Each structure stands twice: as structure tokens, then as C-alpha cells.
mmCIF file of C-alpha atoms in Angstrom:
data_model
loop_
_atom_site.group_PDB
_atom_site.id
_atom_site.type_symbol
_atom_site.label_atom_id
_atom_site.label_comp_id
_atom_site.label_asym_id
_atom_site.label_seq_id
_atom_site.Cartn_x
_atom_site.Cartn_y
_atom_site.Cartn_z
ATOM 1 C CA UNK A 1 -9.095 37.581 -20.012
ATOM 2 C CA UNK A 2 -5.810 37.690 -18.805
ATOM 3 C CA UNK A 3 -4.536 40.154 -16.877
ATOM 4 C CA UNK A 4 -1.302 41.397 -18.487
ATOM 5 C CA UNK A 5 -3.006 41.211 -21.782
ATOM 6 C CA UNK A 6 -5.794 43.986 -20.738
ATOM 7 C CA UNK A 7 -2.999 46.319 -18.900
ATOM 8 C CA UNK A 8 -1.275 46.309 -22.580
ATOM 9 C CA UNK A 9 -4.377 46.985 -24.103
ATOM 10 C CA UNK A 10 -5.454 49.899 -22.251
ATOM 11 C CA UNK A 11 -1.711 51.297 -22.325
ATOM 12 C CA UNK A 12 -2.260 51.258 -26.221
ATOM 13 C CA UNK A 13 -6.068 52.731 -25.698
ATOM 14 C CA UNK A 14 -4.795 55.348 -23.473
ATOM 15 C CA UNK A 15 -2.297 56.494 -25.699
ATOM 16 C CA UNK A 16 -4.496 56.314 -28.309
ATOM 17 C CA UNK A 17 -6.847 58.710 -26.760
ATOM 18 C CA UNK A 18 -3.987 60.751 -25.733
ATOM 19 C CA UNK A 19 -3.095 61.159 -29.271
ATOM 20 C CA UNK A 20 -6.378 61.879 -30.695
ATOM 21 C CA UNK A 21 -6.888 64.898 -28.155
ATOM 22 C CA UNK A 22 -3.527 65.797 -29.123
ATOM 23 C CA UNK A 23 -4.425 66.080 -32.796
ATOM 24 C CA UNK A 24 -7.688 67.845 -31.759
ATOM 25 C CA UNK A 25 -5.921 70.287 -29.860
ATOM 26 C CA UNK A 26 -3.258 70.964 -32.951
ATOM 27 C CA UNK A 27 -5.883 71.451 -35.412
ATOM 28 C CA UNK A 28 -7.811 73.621 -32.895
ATOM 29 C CA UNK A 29 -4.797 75.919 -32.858
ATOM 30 C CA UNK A 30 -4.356 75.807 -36.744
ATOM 31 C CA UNK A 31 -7.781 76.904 -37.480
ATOM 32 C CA UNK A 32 -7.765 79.629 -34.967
ATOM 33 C CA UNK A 33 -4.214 81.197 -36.218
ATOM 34 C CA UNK A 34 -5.545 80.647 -39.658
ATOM 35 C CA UNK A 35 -8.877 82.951 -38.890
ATOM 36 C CA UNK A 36 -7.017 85.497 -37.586
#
């Protein structure tokens, strides 16, 4: 594969992670000020 093609591809999947623990750690938040 080439090479500049896989760096752009794991940019995107790192971000993509980044936003999904993001998102986790928002709704985390939402749920525990909505218990209390």
C-alpha cells in the first residue's frame, strides 16, 4: 500500500477514535448530572 495513503488513513482513524471517546466522555457527564 502506499505509504502516504496509510498515514492519511490513520490520521482520519485516529481522529475518529478521538471523537468517539469524546462523545463517550460527553454522554458520561450527561447521565451523571442528569442522576443527580
Amino acid at each position: 500500500m502506499n505509504r502516504k495513503v496509510t498515514r492519511i488513513y490513520f490520521l482520519c482513524y485516529q481522529n475518529r477514535c478521538r471523537s468517539q471517546m469524546a462523545e463517550g466522555f460527553l454522554e458520561r457527564l450527561a447521565t451523571k448530572f442528569g442522576k443527580k
